[in-house]
Tab-separated table of C-alpha atoms and ligand atoms in Angstrom:
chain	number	residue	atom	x	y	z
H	1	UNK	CA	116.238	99.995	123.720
H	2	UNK	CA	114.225	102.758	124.177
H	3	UNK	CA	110.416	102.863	125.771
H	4	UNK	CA	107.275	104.055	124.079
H	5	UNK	CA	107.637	107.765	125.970
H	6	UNK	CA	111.020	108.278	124.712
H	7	UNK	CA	110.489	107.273	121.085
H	8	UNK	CA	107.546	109.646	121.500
H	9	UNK	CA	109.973	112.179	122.399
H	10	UNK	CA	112.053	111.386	119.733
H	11	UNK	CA	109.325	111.439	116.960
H	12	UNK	CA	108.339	114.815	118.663
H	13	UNK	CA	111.992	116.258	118.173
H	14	UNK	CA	112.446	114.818	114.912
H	15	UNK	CA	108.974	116.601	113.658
H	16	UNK	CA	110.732	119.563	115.193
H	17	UNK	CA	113.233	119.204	112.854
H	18	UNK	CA	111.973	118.486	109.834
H	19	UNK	CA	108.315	119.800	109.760
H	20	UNK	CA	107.807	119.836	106.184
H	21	UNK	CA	109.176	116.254	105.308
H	22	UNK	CA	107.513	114.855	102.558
H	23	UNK	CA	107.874	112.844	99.395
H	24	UNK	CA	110.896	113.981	97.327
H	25	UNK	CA	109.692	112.506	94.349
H	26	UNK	CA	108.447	114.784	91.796
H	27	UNK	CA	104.836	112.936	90.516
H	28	UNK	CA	101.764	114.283	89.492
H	29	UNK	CA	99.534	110.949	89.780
H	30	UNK	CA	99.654	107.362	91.219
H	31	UNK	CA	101.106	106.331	88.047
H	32	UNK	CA	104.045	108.271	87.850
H	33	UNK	CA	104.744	108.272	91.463
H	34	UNK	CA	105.147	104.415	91.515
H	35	UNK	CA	107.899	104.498	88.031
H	36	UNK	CA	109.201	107.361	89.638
H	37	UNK	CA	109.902	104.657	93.273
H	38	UNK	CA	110.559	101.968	90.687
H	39	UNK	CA	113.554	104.248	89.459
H	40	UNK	CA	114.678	105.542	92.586
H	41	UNK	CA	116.104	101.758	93.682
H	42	UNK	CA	120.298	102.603	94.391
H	43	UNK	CA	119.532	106.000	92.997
H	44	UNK	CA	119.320	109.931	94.390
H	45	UNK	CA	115.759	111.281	94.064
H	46	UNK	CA	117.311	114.310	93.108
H	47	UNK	CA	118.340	112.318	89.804
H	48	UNK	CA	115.049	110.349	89.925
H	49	UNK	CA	113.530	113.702	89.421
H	50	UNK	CA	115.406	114.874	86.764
H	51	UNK	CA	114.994	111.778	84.569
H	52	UNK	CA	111.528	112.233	85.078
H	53	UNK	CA	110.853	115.626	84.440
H	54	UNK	CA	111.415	114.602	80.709
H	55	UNK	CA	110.114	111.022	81.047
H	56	UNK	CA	107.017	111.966	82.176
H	57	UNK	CA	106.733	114.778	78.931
H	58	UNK	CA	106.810	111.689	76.606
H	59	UNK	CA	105.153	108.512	78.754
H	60	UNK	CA	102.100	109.624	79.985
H	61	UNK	CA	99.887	106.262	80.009
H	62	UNK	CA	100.694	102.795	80.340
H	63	UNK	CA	100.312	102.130	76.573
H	64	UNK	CA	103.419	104.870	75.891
H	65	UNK	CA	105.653	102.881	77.756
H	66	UNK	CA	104.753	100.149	75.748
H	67	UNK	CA	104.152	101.601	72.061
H	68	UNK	CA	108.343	101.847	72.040
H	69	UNK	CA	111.200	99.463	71.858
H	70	UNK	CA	112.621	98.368	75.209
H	71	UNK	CA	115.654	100.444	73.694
H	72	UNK	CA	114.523	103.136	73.526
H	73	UNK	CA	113.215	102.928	76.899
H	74	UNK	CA	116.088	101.995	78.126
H	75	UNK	CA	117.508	104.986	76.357
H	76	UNK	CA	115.166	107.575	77.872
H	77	UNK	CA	116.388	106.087	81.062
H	78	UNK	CA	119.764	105.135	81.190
H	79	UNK	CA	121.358	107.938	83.305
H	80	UNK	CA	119.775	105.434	86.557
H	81	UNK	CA	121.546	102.883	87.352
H	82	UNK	CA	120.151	99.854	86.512
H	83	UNK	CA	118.248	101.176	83.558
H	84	UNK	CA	118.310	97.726	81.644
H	85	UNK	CA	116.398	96.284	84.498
H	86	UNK	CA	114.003	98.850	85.437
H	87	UNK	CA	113.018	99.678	82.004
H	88	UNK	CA	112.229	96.156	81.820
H	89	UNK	CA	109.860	95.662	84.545
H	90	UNK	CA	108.386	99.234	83.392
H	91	UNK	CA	107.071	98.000	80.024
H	92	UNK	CA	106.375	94.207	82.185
H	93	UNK	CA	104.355	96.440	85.136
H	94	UNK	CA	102.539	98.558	81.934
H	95	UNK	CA	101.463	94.970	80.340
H	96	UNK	CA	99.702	93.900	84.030
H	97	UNK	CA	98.078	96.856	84.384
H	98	UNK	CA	96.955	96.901	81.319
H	99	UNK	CA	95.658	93.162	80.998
H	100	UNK	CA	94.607	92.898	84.424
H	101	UNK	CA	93.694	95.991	86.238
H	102	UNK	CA	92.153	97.507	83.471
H	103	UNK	CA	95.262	100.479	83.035
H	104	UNK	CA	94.833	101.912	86.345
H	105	UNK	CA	97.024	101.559	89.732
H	106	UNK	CA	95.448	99.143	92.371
H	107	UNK	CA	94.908	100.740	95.725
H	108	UNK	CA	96.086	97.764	97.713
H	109	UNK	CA	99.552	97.227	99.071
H	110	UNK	CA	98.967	93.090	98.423
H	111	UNK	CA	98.193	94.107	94.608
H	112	UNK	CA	100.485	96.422	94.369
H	113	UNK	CA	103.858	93.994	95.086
H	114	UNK	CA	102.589	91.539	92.593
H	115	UNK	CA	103.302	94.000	90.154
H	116	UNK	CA	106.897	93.562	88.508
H	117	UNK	CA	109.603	95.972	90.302
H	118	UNK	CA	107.040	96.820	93.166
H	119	UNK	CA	108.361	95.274	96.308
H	120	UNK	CA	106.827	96.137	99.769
H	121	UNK	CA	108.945	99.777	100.598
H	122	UNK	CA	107.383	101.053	97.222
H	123	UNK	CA	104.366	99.627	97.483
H	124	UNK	CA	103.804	101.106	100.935
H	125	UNK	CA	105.186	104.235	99.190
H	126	UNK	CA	102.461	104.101	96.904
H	127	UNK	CA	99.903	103.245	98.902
H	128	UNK	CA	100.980	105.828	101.876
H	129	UNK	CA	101.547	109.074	99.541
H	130	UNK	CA	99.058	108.619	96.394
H	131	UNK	CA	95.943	107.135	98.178
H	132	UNK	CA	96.815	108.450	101.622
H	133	UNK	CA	96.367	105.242	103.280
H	134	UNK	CA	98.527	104.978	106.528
H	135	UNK	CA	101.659	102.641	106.061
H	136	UNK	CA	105.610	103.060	106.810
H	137	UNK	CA	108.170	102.226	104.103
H	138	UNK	CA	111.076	100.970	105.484
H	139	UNK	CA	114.263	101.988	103.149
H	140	UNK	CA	118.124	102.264	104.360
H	141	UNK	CA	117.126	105.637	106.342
H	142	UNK	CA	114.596	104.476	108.319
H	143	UNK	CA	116.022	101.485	108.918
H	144	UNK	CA	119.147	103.166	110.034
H	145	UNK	CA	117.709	106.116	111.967
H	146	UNK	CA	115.744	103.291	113.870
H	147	UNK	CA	118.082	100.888	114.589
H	148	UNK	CA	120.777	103.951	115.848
H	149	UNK	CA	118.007	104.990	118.134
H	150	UNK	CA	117.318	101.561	119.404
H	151	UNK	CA	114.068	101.510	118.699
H	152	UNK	CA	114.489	98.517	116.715
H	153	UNK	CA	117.238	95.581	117.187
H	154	UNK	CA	120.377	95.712	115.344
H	155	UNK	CA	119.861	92.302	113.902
H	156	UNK	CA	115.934	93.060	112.867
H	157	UNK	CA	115.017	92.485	109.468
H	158	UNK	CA	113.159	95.483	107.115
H	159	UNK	CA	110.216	93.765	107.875
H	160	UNK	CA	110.405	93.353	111.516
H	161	UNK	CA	111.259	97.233	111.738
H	162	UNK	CA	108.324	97.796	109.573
H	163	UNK	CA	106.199	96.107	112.419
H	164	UNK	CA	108.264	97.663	115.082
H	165	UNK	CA	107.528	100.882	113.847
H	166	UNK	CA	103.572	100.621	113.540
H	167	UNK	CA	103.370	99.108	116.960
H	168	UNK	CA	105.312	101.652	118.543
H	169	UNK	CA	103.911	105.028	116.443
H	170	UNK	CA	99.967	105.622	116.087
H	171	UNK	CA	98.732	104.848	112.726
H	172	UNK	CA	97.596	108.236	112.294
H	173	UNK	CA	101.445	109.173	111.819
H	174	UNK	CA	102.917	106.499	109.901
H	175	UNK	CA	102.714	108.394	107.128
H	176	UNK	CA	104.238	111.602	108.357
H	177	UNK	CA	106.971	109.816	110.747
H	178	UNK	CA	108.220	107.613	107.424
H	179	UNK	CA	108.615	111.261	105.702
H	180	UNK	CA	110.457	112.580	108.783
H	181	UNK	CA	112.529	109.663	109.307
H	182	UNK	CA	113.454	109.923	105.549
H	183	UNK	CA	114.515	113.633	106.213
H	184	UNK	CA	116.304	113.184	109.765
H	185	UNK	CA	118.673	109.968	107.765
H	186	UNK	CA	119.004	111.813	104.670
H	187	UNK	CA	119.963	115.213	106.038
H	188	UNK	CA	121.209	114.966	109.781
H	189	UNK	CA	121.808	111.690	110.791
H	190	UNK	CA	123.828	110.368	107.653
H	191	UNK	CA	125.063	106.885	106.974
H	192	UNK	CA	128.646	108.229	106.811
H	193	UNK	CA	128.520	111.155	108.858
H	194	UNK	CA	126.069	111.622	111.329
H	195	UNK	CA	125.809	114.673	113.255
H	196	UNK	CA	125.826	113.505	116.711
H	197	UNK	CA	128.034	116.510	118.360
H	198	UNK	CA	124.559	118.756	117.294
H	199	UNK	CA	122.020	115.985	117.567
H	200	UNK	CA	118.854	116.798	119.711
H	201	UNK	CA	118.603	113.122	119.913
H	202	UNK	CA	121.853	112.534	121.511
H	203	UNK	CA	120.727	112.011	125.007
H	204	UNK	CA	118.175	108.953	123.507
H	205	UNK	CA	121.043	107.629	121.004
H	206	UNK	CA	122.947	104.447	121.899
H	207	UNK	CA	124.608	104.750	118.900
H	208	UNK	CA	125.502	108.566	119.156
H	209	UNK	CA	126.695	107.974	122.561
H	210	UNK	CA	129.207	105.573	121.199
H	211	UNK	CA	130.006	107.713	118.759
H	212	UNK	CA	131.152	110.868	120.989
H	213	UNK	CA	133.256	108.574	122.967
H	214	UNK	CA	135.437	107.388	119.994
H	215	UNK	CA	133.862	103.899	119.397
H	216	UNK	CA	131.898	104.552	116.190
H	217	UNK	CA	129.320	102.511	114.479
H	218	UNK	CA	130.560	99.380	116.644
H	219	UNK	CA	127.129	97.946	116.183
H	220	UNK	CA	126.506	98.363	112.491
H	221	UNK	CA	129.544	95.928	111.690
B	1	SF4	S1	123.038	111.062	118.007
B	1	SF4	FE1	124.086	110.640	116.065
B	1	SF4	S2	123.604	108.501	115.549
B	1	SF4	FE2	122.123	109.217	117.114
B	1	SF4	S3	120.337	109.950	115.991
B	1	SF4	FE3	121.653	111.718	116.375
B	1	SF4	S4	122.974	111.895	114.551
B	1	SF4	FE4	122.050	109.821	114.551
């Protein structure tokens, strides 16, 4: 596992990397932002994003999501996977927000999971990029990045890598370091094909190690 100086080091070359991480998802309010998470479950941002760039034309309030037919939600939507579902809890999140917090988005992680479709990774999504409160979503990249590294244990759950990960980085960089670890799992070190020969992490990385002598991903069985 490593210690606090080299995960420092690692955050440091990582931010090296990828300086200009940040949200992928194309939003221009709280609202959108957390459908746009909602719809991004088993799904590319990159076809998040163009869903939504009509989506968000015709919905603009919770009350448009629910003044049509789950249909034709359903319709609008159905190039995501699981479109039946999420246009579901769309129109069931629109109703609670409507009936109980008076149309707008809450700004509190707690509130925000009791909301259909809104489990903790969007919620601190939510929380971290439209209200700029500090938190650290945990989805497959960062829980892959961090568990390569050995920063967290192979066998740790999301949420004790969640808690790993706000012990061991300062709160001021949650934020920033869940954007960067987003980046560095997305575009360098890749679930299939990580790039370990050119990694500037290599000398940290139990896993990479492995990897260059021949015995790949022996860990993530
Ligand atoms: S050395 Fe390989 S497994 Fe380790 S962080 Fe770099 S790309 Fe990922």
């Amino acid at each position: 596992m490593l210690n606090n100086t080299q995960i420092r080091e690692c955050l440091d070359k990582i931010a090296d990397m990828f300086p200009d991480a940040h949200c992928e998802l194309n939003h221009s309010n709280p609202f959108e932002l957390v459908i746009a998470v909602s719809l991004s479950a088993q799904c590319t941002d990159a076809l998040v994003n163009k869903v939504t760039a009509q989506l968000f034309k015709k919905y603009k309030t919770p009350e448009d999501y629910l003044q049509v037919s789950l249909e034709e939600l359903q319709n609008d939507i159905r190039s995501i996977g699981l479109y039946r579902n999420k246009a579901k809890n769309i129109q069931k999140l629109c109703t609670m927000l409507l009936e109980q917090y008076d149309g707008k988005l809450p700004m509190d992680r707690d509130e925000l999971t009791k909301l259909p479709g809104v489990g903790r990774k969007t919620a601190n999504v939510v929380v971290s990029v439209a209200f700029n409160i500090p938190a650290i979503a945990v989805d497959t990249h960062v829980e892959r990045v961090s568990k390569r590294l050995g920063i967290c244990r192979w066998k740790d759950s999301v949420l004790e890598v969640e808690k790993t990960l706000m012990r061991k980085i300062p709160q001021s960089e949650w934020s920033v370091s869940h954007h960067r670890l987003i980046f560095f799992g997305r575009y360098h070190c890749k679930a299939q094909n990580p790039q370990c020969p050119s990694c500037p992490l290599l000398e940290y990385c139990r896993e990479g190690k492995k990897r260059m002598k021949g015995k790949a991903g022996i860990n993530e069985q």
